[in-house]
PDB file of C-alpha atoms in Angstrom:
ATOM      1  CA  MET A   1       1.207  13.325 -20.309  1.00 73.00           C
ATOM      2  CA  GLU A   2      -0.592  10.074 -21.053  1.00 89.00           C
ATOM      3  CA  ILE A   3       0.225   7.187 -18.728  1.00 97.00           C
ATOM      4  CA  LYS A   4       0.522   3.899 -20.630  1.00 97.00           C
ATOM      5  CA  THR A   5       2.953   1.833 -18.562  1.00 98.00           C
ATOM      6  CA  ILE A   6       2.992   1.615 -14.768  1.00 98.00           C
ATOM      7  CA  ALA A   7       5.823   0.009 -12.805  1.00 98.00           C
ATOM      8  CA  VAL A   8       5.115  -1.218  -9.287  1.00 98.00           C
ATOM      9  CA  ILE A   9       8.078  -1.652  -6.960  1.00 98.00           C
ATOM     10  CA  GLY A  10       7.367  -4.407  -4.460  1.00 97.00           C
ATOM     11  CA  SER A  11       5.288  -7.521  -5.148  1.00 96.00           C
ATOM     12  CA  GLY A  12       3.879  -8.126  -1.672  1.00 93.00           C
ATOM     13  CA  VAL A  13       0.322  -7.609  -0.471  1.00 91.00           C
ATOM     14  CA  MET A  14       0.091  -3.948  -1.509  1.00 95.00           C
ATOM     15  CA  GLY A  15       2.314  -4.083  -4.588  1.00 97.00           C
ATOM     16  CA  GLY A  16       0.589  -7.149  -5.985  1.00 97.00           C
ATOM     17  CA  GLY A  17      -2.823  -5.572  -5.408  1.00 97.00           C
ATOM     18  CA  ILE A  18      -1.795  -2.338  -7.120  1.00 98.00           C
ATOM     19  CA  ALA A  19      -0.326  -4.249 -10.075  1.00 98.00           C
ATOM     20  CA  GLN A  20      -3.567  -6.226 -10.400  1.00 98.00           C
ATOM     21  CA  VAL A  21      -5.837  -3.190 -10.442  1.00 98.00           C
ATOM     22  CA  ALA A  22      -3.521  -1.409 -12.901  1.00 98.00           C
ATOM     23  CA  ALA A  23      -3.629  -4.386 -15.288  1.00 97.00           C
ATOM     24  CA  GLN A  24      -7.406  -4.668 -14.857  1.00 96.00           C
ATOM     25  CA  SER A  25      -7.619  -1.035 -15.948  1.00 97.00           C
ATOM     26  CA  GLY A  26      -5.786  -1.732 -19.197  1.00 96.00           C
ATOM     27  CA  TYR A  27      -2.333  -0.457 -18.296  1.00 98.00           C
ATOM     28  CA  ARG A  28       0.861  -2.273 -19.177  1.00 98.00           C
ATOM     29  CA  VAL A  29       2.445  -3.203 -15.858  1.00 98.00           C
ATOM     30  CA  ILE A  30       5.973  -3.974 -14.719  1.00 98.00           C
ATOM     31  CA  LEU A  31       6.041  -5.723 -11.330  1.00 98.00           C
ATOM     32  CA  GLU A  32       9.493  -5.538  -9.719  1.00 98.00           C
ATOM     33  CA  ASP A  33      11.013  -6.875  -6.528  1.00 97.00           C
ATOM     34  CA  LEU A  34      14.439  -7.683  -5.098  1.00 92.00           C
ATOM     35  CA  LYS A  35      14.323 -11.326  -6.132  1.00 93.00           C
ATOM     36  CA  LYS A  36      12.676 -13.162  -9.011  1.00 93.00           C
ATOM     37  CA  GLU A  37      10.992 -15.578  -6.582  1.00 95.00           C
ATOM     38  CA  TYR A  38       9.290 -12.679  -4.803  1.00 96.00           C
ATOM     39  CA  VAL A  39       7.756 -11.505  -8.089  1.00 97.00           C
ATOM     40  CA  THR A  40       6.783 -15.087  -8.961  1.00 96.00           C
ATOM     41  CA  ALA A  41       4.990 -15.402  -5.617  1.00 96.00           C
ATOM     42  CA  GLY A  42       3.242 -12.058  -6.150  1.00 96.00           C
ATOM     43  CA  LEU A  43       2.068 -13.083  -9.608  1.00 97.00           C
ATOM     44  CA  GLN A  44       0.789 -16.384  -8.244  1.00 97.00           C
ATOM     45  CA  LYS A  45      -1.353 -14.532  -5.708  1.00 96.00           C
ATOM     46  CA  ILE A  46      -2.799 -12.418  -8.528  1.00 97.00           C
ATOM     47  CA  ARG A  47      -3.549 -15.582 -10.555  1.00 96.00           C
ATOM     48  CA  GLU A  48      -5.317 -17.150  -7.587  1.00 96.00           C
ATOM     49  CA  ARG A  49      -7.497 -14.095  -7.013  1.00 96.00           C
ATOM     50  CA  LEU A  50      -8.433 -13.915 -10.688  1.00 96.00           C
ATOM     51  CA  GLU A  51      -9.141 -17.654 -10.804  1.00 95.00           C
ATOM     52  CA  ARG A  52     -11.617 -17.231  -7.966  1.00 95.00           C
ATOM     53  CA  ARG A  53     -13.359 -14.527 -10.010  1.00 94.00           C
ATOM     54  CA  VAL A  54     -13.508 -16.884 -13.002  1.00 94.00           C
ATOM     55  CA  LYS A  55     -15.059 -19.621 -10.851  1.00 94.00           C
ATOM     56  CA  GLU A  56     -17.584 -17.137  -9.472  1.00 94.00           C
ATOM     57  CA  GLY A  57     -18.578 -16.149 -13.004  1.00 94.00           C
ATOM     58  CA  LYS A  58     -17.333 -12.585 -12.552  1.00 92.00           C
ATOM     59  CA  LEU A  59     -14.513 -12.852 -15.071  1.00 90.00           C
ATOM     60  CA  GLU A  60     -14.082 -14.732 -18.338  1.00 93.00           C
ATOM     61  CA  HIS A  61     -11.102 -17.056 -18.719  1.00 90.00           C
ATOM     62  CA  GLU A  62      -9.910 -15.092 -21.750  1.00 92.00           C
ATOM     63  CA  GLU A  63     -10.105 -11.848 -19.774  1.00 92.00           C
ATOM     64  CA  ARG A  64      -7.986 -13.368 -17.029  1.00 93.00           C
ATOM     65  CA  GLU A  65      -5.328 -14.468 -19.498  1.00 94.00           C
ATOM     66  CA  GLY A  66      -5.342 -11.072 -21.180  1.00 94.00           C
ATOM     67  CA  LEU A  67      -4.969  -9.336 -17.856  1.00 94.00           C
ATOM     68  CA  LEU A  68      -2.054 -11.521 -16.790  1.00 96.00           C
ATOM     69  CA  SER A  69      -0.349 -10.984 -20.136  1.00 96.00           C
ATOM     70  CA  ARG A  70      -0.201  -7.246 -19.382  1.00 97.00           C
ATOM     71  CA  ILE A  71       1.989  -7.822 -16.295  1.00 98.00           C
ATOM     72  CA  LYS A  72       5.724  -8.197 -16.928  1.00 97.00           C
ATOM     73  CA  ALA A  73       7.944  -9.575 -14.161  1.00 97.00           C
ATOM     74  CA  ALA A  74      11.160  -7.717 -13.328  1.00 96.00           C
ATOM     75  CA  SER A  75      13.906  -8.220 -10.768  1.00 91.00           C
ATOM     76  CA  SER A  76      15.893  -5.005 -11.231  1.00 96.00           C
ATOM     77  CA  LEU A  77      14.969  -1.334 -11.049  1.00 97.00           C
ATOM     78  CA  GLU A  78      16.680  -0.743 -14.407  1.00 97.00           C
ATOM     79  CA  GLU A  79      13.910  -2.778 -16.072  1.00 96.00           C
ATOM     80  CA  CYS A  80      11.412  -0.110 -14.928  1.00 97.00           C
ATOM     81  CA  CYS A  81      13.141   2.791 -16.664  1.00 95.00           C
ATOM     82  CA  ASP A  82      10.610   3.067 -19.499  1.00 94.00           C
ATOM     83  CA  ALA A  83       7.539   3.292 -17.251  1.00 97.00           C
ATOM     84  CA  ASP A  84       5.507   6.492 -17.352  1.00 98.00           C
ATOM     85  CA  LEU A  85       4.479   6.155 -13.713  1.00 98.00           C
ATOM     86  CA  ILE A  86       6.374   4.266 -11.007  1.00 98.00           C
ATOM     87  CA  ILE A  87       4.524   3.406  -7.792  1.00 98.00           C
ATOM     88  CA  GLU A  88       6.786   2.327  -4.946  1.00 98.00           C
ATOM     89  CA  ALA A  89       5.185  -0.176  -2.554  1.00 97.00           C
ATOM     90  CA  ALA A  90       8.204  -1.417  -0.624  1.00 96.00           C
ATOM     91  CA  VAL A  91       8.426  -1.956   3.132  1.00 91.00           C
ATOM     92  CA  GLU A  92       7.527   1.007   5.367  1.00 90.00           C
ATOM     93  CA  ASN A  93      11.128   2.102   5.921  1.00 92.00           C
ATOM     94  CA  GLU A  94      12.280   5.574   4.942  1.00 94.00           C
ATOM     95  CA  ASP A  95      15.898   4.664   4.164  1.00 96.00           C
ATOM     96  CA  ILE A  96      14.866   1.757   1.928  1.00 97.00           C
ATOM     97  CA  LYS A  97      12.346   3.882   0.053  1.00 97.00           C
ATOM     98  CA  LYS A  98      14.837   6.708  -0.463  1.00 98.00           C
ATOM     99  CA  ASP A  99      17.427   4.286  -1.799  1.00 98.00           C
ATOM    100  CA  ILE A 100      14.890   2.898  -4.280  1.00 98.00           C
ATOM    101  CA  PHE A 101      14.052   6.380  -5.549  1.00 98.00           C
ATOM    102  CA  ARG A 102      17.727   7.362  -5.831  1.00 97.00           C
ATOM    103  CA  GLN A 103      18.344   4.339  -8.028  1.00 97.00           C
ATOM    104  CA  LEU A 104      15.226   4.996 -10.115  1.00 97.00           C
ATOM    105  CA  ASP A 105      16.146   8.652 -10.512  1.00 97.00           C
ATOM    106  CA  ALA A 106      19.465   7.614 -12.047  1.00 96.00           C
ATOM    107  CA  VAL A 107      17.901   5.443 -14.775  1.00 96.00           C
ATOM    108  CA  CYS A 108      14.514   7.039 -15.554  1.00 96.00           C
ATOM    109  CA  SER A 109      13.773   9.903 -17.896  1.00 92.00           C
ATOM    110  CA  GLU A 110      12.765  13.374 -16.744  1.00 90.00           C
ATOM    111  CA  LYS A 111       9.193  12.605 -17.803  1.00 93.00           C
ATOM    112  CA  THR A 112       8.696   9.698 -15.386  1.00 97.00           C
ATOM    113  CA  ILE A 113       6.329  10.376 -12.501  1.00 98.00           C
ATOM    114  CA  PHE A 114       7.293   8.901  -9.137  1.00 98.00           C
ATOM    115  CA  ALA A 115       4.716   7.997  -6.486  1.00 98.00           C
ATOM    116  CA  SER A 116       5.034   6.337  -3.106  1.00 98.00           C
ATOM    117  CA  ASN A 117       2.393   4.164  -1.470  1.00 97.00           C
ATOM    118  CA  THR A 118       3.814   4.967   1.973  1.00 96.00           C
ATOM    119  CA  SER A 119       1.253   4.979   4.786  1.00 93.00           C
ATOM    120  CA  SER A 120       3.022   7.477   7.008  1.00 92.00           C
ATOM    121  CA  ILE A 121       6.377   8.862   5.790  1.00 94.00           C
ATOM    122  CA  PRO A 122       6.232  12.518   4.644  1.00 95.00           C
ATOM    123  CA  ILE A 123       6.276  12.629   0.850  1.00 96.00           C
ATOM    124  CA  GLY A 124       8.473  15.718   0.737  1.00 96.00           C
ATOM    125  CA  ARG A 125      11.304  13.851   2.445  1.00 95.00           C
ATOM    126  CA  LEU A 126      11.121  10.971  -0.038  1.00 97.00           C
ATOM    127  CA  ALA A 127      11.021  13.431  -2.942  1.00 97.00           C
ATOM    128  CA  LEU A 128      14.382  14.846  -1.840  1.00 95.00           C
ATOM    129  CA  ALA A 129      15.975  11.560  -2.912  1.00 96.00           C
ATOM    130  CA  THR A 130      15.303  12.560  -6.534  1.00 96.00           C
ATOM    131  CA  ARG A 131      16.203  15.460  -8.808  1.00 93.00           C
ATOM    132  CA  LYS A 132      12.575  16.113  -9.754  1.00 90.00           C
ATOM    133  CA  PRO A 133      10.363  16.738  -6.701  1.00 93.00           C
ATOM    134  CA  GLY A 134       7.812  18.395  -8.998  1.00 96.00           C
ATOM    135  CA  ARG A 135       7.063  14.971 -10.511  1.00 97.00           C
ATOM    136  CA  PHE A 136       6.743  13.265  -7.120  1.00 98.00           C
ATOM    137  CA  ALA A 137       3.611  12.595  -5.059  1.00 98.00           C
ATOM    138  CA  GLY A 138       2.055  10.138  -2.667  1.00 98.00           C
ATOM    139  CA  MET A 139      -0.387   7.564  -4.012  1.00 98.00           C
ATOM    140  CA  HIS A 140      -1.689   5.824  -0.904  1.00 98.00           C
ATOM    141  CA  PHE A 141      -3.872   2.843  -1.807  1.00 97.00           C
ATOM    142  CA  MET A 142      -5.997   1.026   0.755  1.00 95.00           C
ATOM    143  CA  ASN A 143      -5.707  -2.711   1.400  1.00 89.00           C
ATOM    144  CA  PRO A 144      -6.819  -4.703  -0.546  1.00 92.00           C
ATOM    145  CA  ALA A 145      -5.953  -2.355  -3.394  1.00 96.00           C
ATOM    146  CA  TYR A 146      -7.959  -4.308  -5.981  1.00 94.00           C
ATOM    147  CA  ILE A 147     -11.172  -3.756  -3.973  1.00 94.00           C
ATOM    148  CA  MET A 148     -10.931  -0.592  -1.870  1.00 95.00           C
ATOM    149  CA  LYS A 149     -11.999   2.587  -3.662  1.00 97.00           C
ATOM    150  CA  LEU A 150      -9.934   5.239  -1.904  1.00 97.00           C
ATOM    151  CA  VAL A 151      -6.546   6.562  -2.973  1.00 98.00           C
ATOM    152  CA  GLU A 152      -5.020   9.406  -0.966  1.00 98.00           C
ATOM    153  CA  VAL A 153      -3.118  11.588  -3.434  1.00 98.00           C
ATOM    154  CA  VAL A 154      -0.539  13.373  -1.313  1.00 98.00           C
ATOM    155  CA  ARG A 155       0.940  16.618  -2.565  1.00 96.00           C
ATOM    156  CA  CYS A 156       4.177  17.946  -1.140  1.00 93.00           C
ATOM    157  CA  PRO A 157       4.954  21.665  -1.669  1.00 93.00           C
ATOM    158  CA  ASP A 158       6.900  20.902  -4.882  1.00 95.00           C
ATOM    159  CA  THR A 159       4.351  18.575  -6.521  1.00 97.00           C
ATOM    160  CA  SER A 160       3.264  20.159  -9.796  1.00 96.00           C
ATOM    161  CA  GLU A 161      -0.344  20.490 -10.872  1.00 96.00           C
ATOM    162  CA  LYS A 162       0.420  18.370 -13.959  1.00 96.00           C
ATOM    163  CA  THR A 163       1.695  15.560 -11.745  1.00 97.00           C
ATOM    164  CA  ALA A 164      -1.358  15.688  -9.488  1.00 96.00           C
ATOM    165  CA  ASP A 165      -3.674  15.761 -12.521  1.00 96.00           C
ATOM    166  CA  ALA A 166      -1.924  12.771 -14.136  1.00 97.00           C
ATOM    167  CA  ILE A 167      -2.267  10.727 -10.944  1.00 98.00           C
ATOM    168  CA  ARG A 168      -5.927  11.670 -10.551  1.00 97.00           C
ATOM    169  CA  THR A 169      -6.527  10.532 -14.150  1.00 97.00           C
ATOM    170  CA  VAL A 170      -4.923   7.166 -13.363  1.00 98.00           C
ATOM    171  CA  CYS A 171      -7.109   6.831 -10.269  1.00 98.00           C
ATOM    172  CA  ASP A 172     -10.232   7.579 -12.313  1.00 98.00           C
ATOM    173  CA  ARG A 173      -9.322   4.926 -14.884  1.00 98.00           C
ATOM    174  CA  MET A 174      -8.760   2.441 -12.052  1.00 98.00           C
ATOM    175  CA  GLY A 175     -12.229   3.166 -10.699  1.00 97.00           C
ATOM    176  CA  LYS A 176     -10.782   4.787  -7.579  1.00 98.00           C
ATOM    177  CA  THR A 177     -11.857   7.906  -5.736  1.00 98.00           C
ATOM    178  CA  ALA A 178      -8.823  10.168  -5.449  1.00 98.00           C
ATOM    179  CA  VAL A 179      -8.794  12.531  -2.477  1.00 98.00           C
ATOM    180  CA  VAL A 180      -6.012  15.112  -2.571  1.00 97.00           C
ATOM    181  CA  VAL A 181      -4.369  15.889   0.774  1.00 97.00           C
ATOM    182  CA  ASN A 182      -1.379  17.974   1.762  1.00 96.00           C
ATOM    183  CA  ASP A 183       1.828  16.388   2.970  1.00 96.00           C
ATOM    184  CA  SER A 184       1.889  15.501   6.656  1.00 93.00           C
ATOM    185  CA  PRO A 185       3.089  12.462   8.638  1.00 92.00           C
ATOM    186  CA  GLY A 186       0.390   9.798   8.244  1.00 93.00           C
ATOM    187  CA  PHE A 187      -1.704  12.090   6.006  1.00 95.00           C
ATOM    188  CA  VAL A 188      -5.370  11.619   7.049  1.00 96.00           C
ATOM    189  CA  ILE A 189      -6.383   7.989   7.100  1.00 95.00           C
ATOM    190  CA  SER A 190      -3.258   6.576   8.751  1.00 93.00           C
ATOM    191  CA  ARG A 191      -3.478   9.133  11.542  1.00 94.00           C
ATOM    192  CA  LEU A 192      -7.115   8.294  12.216  1.00 96.00           C
ATOM    193  CA  LEU A 193      -6.749   4.517  11.881  1.00 95.00           C
ATOM    194  CA  ALA A 194      -3.510   4.355  13.857  1.00 95.00           C
ATOM    195  CA  THR A 195      -5.118   6.187  16.768  1.00 96.00           C
ATOM    196  CA  MET A 196      -8.182   3.922  16.739  1.00 98.00           C
ATOM    197  CA  ILE A 197      -6.193   0.695  16.407  1.00 98.00           C
ATOM    198  CA  ASN A 198      -3.672   1.673  19.072  1.00 98.00           C
ATOM    199  CA  ASP A 199      -6.439   2.661  21.526  1.00 98.00           C
ATOM    200  CA  ALA A 200      -8.238  -0.626  20.837  1.00 98.00           C
ATOM    201  CA  ILE A 201      -5.029  -2.534  21.620  1.00 98.00           C
ATOM    202  CA  PHE A 202      -4.649  -0.536  24.831  1.00 98.00           C
ATOM    203  CA  CYS A 203      -8.224  -1.500  25.764  1.00 98.00           C
ATOM    204  CA  LEU A 204      -7.283  -5.150  25.306  1.00 98.00           C
ATOM    205  CA  HIS A 205      -3.918  -4.720  27.052  1.00 98.00           C
ATOM    206  CA  GLU A 206      -5.559  -3.060  30.077  1.00 98.00           C
ATOM    207  CA  GLY A 207      -8.313  -5.672  30.328  1.00 98.00           C
ATOM    208  CA  VAL A 208     -11.143  -3.263  29.532  1.00 98.00           C
ATOM    209  CA  ALA A 209     -12.790  -5.829  27.234  1.00 98.00           C
ATOM    210  CA  ALA A 210     -12.062  -9.022  25.302  1.00 98.00           C
ATOM    211  CA  LYS A 211     -10.889  -8.719  21.684  1.00 98.00           C
ATOM    212  CA  GLU A 212     -14.240  -9.944  20.344  1.00 98.00           C
ATOM    213  CA  GLY A 213     -16.064  -7.405  22.485  1.00 98.00           C
ATOM    214  CA  ILE A 214     -13.890  -4.509  21.319  1.00 98.00           C
ATOM    215  CA  ASP A 215     -14.429  -5.406  17.670  1.00 98.00           C
ATOM    216  CA  THR A 216     -18.182  -5.993  18.105  1.00 98.00           C
ATOM    217  CA  ILE A 217     -18.585  -2.619  19.828  1.00 98.00           C
ATOM    218  CA  MET A 218     -17.006  -0.791  16.892  1.00 98.00           C
ATOM    219  CA  LYS A 219     -18.905  -2.806  14.277  1.00 98.00           C
ATOM    220  CA  LEU A 220     -22.319  -2.355  15.883  1.00 98.00           C
ATOM    221  CA  GLY A 221     -21.748   0.933  17.678  1.00 98.00           C
ATOM    222  CA  ALA A 222     -19.891   2.818  14.950  1.00 97.00           C
ATOM    223  CA  ASN A 223     -21.135   0.850  11.917  1.00 97.00           C
ATOM    224  CA  HIS A 224     -17.607  -0.189  10.926  1.00 96.00           C
ATOM    225  CA  PRO A 225     -17.412  -3.203   8.568  1.00 95.00           C
ATOM    226  CA  MET A 226     -14.748  -4.783  10.786  1.00 96.00           C
ATOM    227  CA  GLY A 227     -13.399  -4.112  14.238  1.00 98.00           C
ATOM    228  CA  PRO A 228     -10.055  -2.351  14.843  1.00 98.00           C
ATOM    229  CA  LEU A 229      -8.256  -5.527  15.969  1.00 98.00           C
ATOM    230  CA  GLU A 230      -9.520  -7.429  12.927  1.00 97.00           C
ATOM    231  CA  LEU A 231      -8.382  -4.507  10.783  1.00 96.00           C
ATOM    232  CA  ALA A 232      -4.946  -4.516  12.398  1.00 97.00           C
ATOM    233  CA  ASP A 233      -4.588  -8.224  11.581  1.00 97.00           C
ATOM    234  CA  LEU A 234      -5.570  -7.502   7.975  1.00 93.00           C
ATOM    235  CA  MET A 235      -3.132  -4.600   7.634  1.00 91.00           C
ATOM    236  CA  GLY A 236      -0.315  -6.512   9.336  1.00 93.00           C
ATOM    237  CA  LEU A 237       0.713  -5.755  12.893  1.00 97.00           C
ATOM    238  CA  ASP A 238       4.252  -4.965  11.743  1.00 95.00           C
ATOM    239  CA  VAL A 239       2.843  -2.348   9.357  1.00 92.00           C
ATOM    240  CA  CYS A 240       0.691  -0.877  12.151  1.00 95.00           C
ATOM    241  CA  LEU A 241       3.745  -0.663  14.400  1.00 96.00           C
ATOM    242  CA  GLU A 242       5.888   1.033  11.745  1.00 94.00           C
ATOM    243  CA  ILE A 243       3.159   3.618  11.100  1.00 93.00           C
ATOM    244  CA  LEU A 244       2.860   4.344  14.826  1.00 96.00           C
ATOM    245  CA  LYS A 245       6.638   4.661  15.162  1.00 95.00           C
ATOM    246  CA  VAL A 246       6.739   7.270  12.400  1.00 93.00           C
ATOM    247  CA  LEU A 247       3.784   9.167  13.856  1.00 95.00           C
ATOM    248  CA  HIS A 248       5.243   8.955  17.365  1.00 95.00           C
ATOM    249  CA  SER A 249       8.529  10.487  16.235  1.00 94.00           C
ATOM    250  CA  GLU A 250       6.883  13.099  14.011  1.00 91.00           C
ATOM    251  CA  ALA A 251       3.632  14.030  15.736  1.00 90.00           C
ATOM    252  CA  GLY A 252       3.955  13.360  19.443  1.00 91.00           C
ATOM    253  CA  GLU A 253       3.369  11.093  22.393  1.00 94.00           C
ATOM    254  CA  LYS A 254      -0.274  10.271  21.666  1.00 92.00           C
ATOM    255  CA  TYR A 255       0.957   7.860  18.959  1.00 96.00           C
ATOM    256  CA  SER A 256       3.207   5.872  21.328  1.00 97.00           C
ATOM    257  CA  PRO A 257       2.660   2.188  20.379  1.00 98.00           C
ATOM    258  CA  CYS A 258       0.926  -0.043  22.916  1.00 98.00           C
ATOM    259  CA  PRO A 259       3.388  -2.537  24.496  1.00 98.00           C
ATOM    260  CA  LEU A 260       1.066  -5.409  23.488  1.00 98.00           C
ATOM    261  CA  LEU A 261       1.495  -4.482  19.811  1.00 98.00           C
ATOM    262  CA  VAL A 262       5.274  -4.418  20.194  1.00 98.00           C
ATOM    263  CA  GLU A 263       5.112  -7.809  21.922  1.00 98.00           C
ATOM    264  CA  LYS A 264       3.023  -9.357  19.137  1.00 98.00           C
ATOM    265  CA  VAL A 265       5.371  -8.126  16.415  1.00 98.00           C
ATOM    266  CA  SER A 266       8.454  -9.284  18.323  1.00 98.00           C
ATOM    267  CA  ALA A 267       6.887 -12.747  18.553  1.00 98.00           C
ATOM    268  CA  GLY A 268       6.243 -12.845  14.797  1.00 97.00           C
ATOM    269  CA  LYS A 269       2.476 -12.726  15.270  1.00 97.00           C
ATOM    270  CA  LEU A 270       1.789 -10.301  12.449  1.00 97.00           C
ATOM    271  CA  GLY A 271      -1.860 -11.033  11.645  1.00 97.00           C
ATOM    272  CA  ARG A 272      -3.377 -12.792   8.664  1.00 95.00           C
ATOM    273  CA  LYS A 273      -0.127 -13.030   6.717  1.00 92.00           C
ATOM    274  CA  SER A 274       1.606 -15.005   9.479  1.00 95.00           C
ATOM    275  CA  GLY A 275      -1.424 -17.079  10.524  1.00 96.00           C
ATOM    276  CA  GLU A 276      -1.835 -15.384  13.894  1.00 97.00           C
ATOM    277  CA  GLY A 277      -2.182 -11.874  15.272  1.00 98.00           C
ATOM    278  CA  PHE A 278      -4.945 -10.940  17.653  1.00 98.00           C
ATOM    279  CA  TYR A 279      -6.873 -13.823  16.068  1.00 98.00           C
ATOM    280  CA  GLU A 280      -5.760 -17.133  14.588  1.00 97.00           C
ATOM    281  CA  TYR A 281      -6.031 -17.847  10.852  1.00 96.00           C
ATOM    282  CA  ARG A 282      -5.747 -21.428   9.662  1.00 81.00           C
TER     283      ARG A 282
END
């Protein structure tokens, strides 16, 4: 099956990034969210990123306009029914994601492929919300999706080879490296990153080192491009907490969230997107 139109559900940080890279790769894109103003805000972020590329001489003005013209705004799931591939990038909440897929399953054709960008929820459980688990897989992009090369392609036991092949083809066209993994809570990267980030927060919480010291140690000692606390701020501390909650319930006590992380999220200090997390952003 040839993928020509991709619908992205959710116009936030991840959804907007996925929509951008899909349009850059020549796909027709439908960007959907609960409210029209959410989609408008997501499209504005895409415009701003592309405008920076124009100013840097990395993109022609005409290319930018052509790219934006390939993205159609939508504020209902019914408007996504003609998409060949639908990538869900809603909040990291299993009930919300299942409800989205139930609604999509009722309006889409049997040929539509469903994919979730979930960071931690088992794909097989989300697939049960539809009548076609064979055409369901995980498509876990990294943040920011328009830059990072990796996509974890998550296969649940029912995912067909045709579905996996179609998603790998999309990844190739997007310039991504697709790594196929089997279904498991957190897959590979979320399990590894969640453990590192949570341990780094515990180091800060227990007074082992200052935040700058923890991040510098990992950057210089492990050759990481950014420290774990900087990375948590980039990902969003609320997202980190939700991933840890899923892993804690599914995979054991070692994923129990640090109380300092819970405290930050409760205070609305979510990282870059809120202006403050472990660091301040003005």
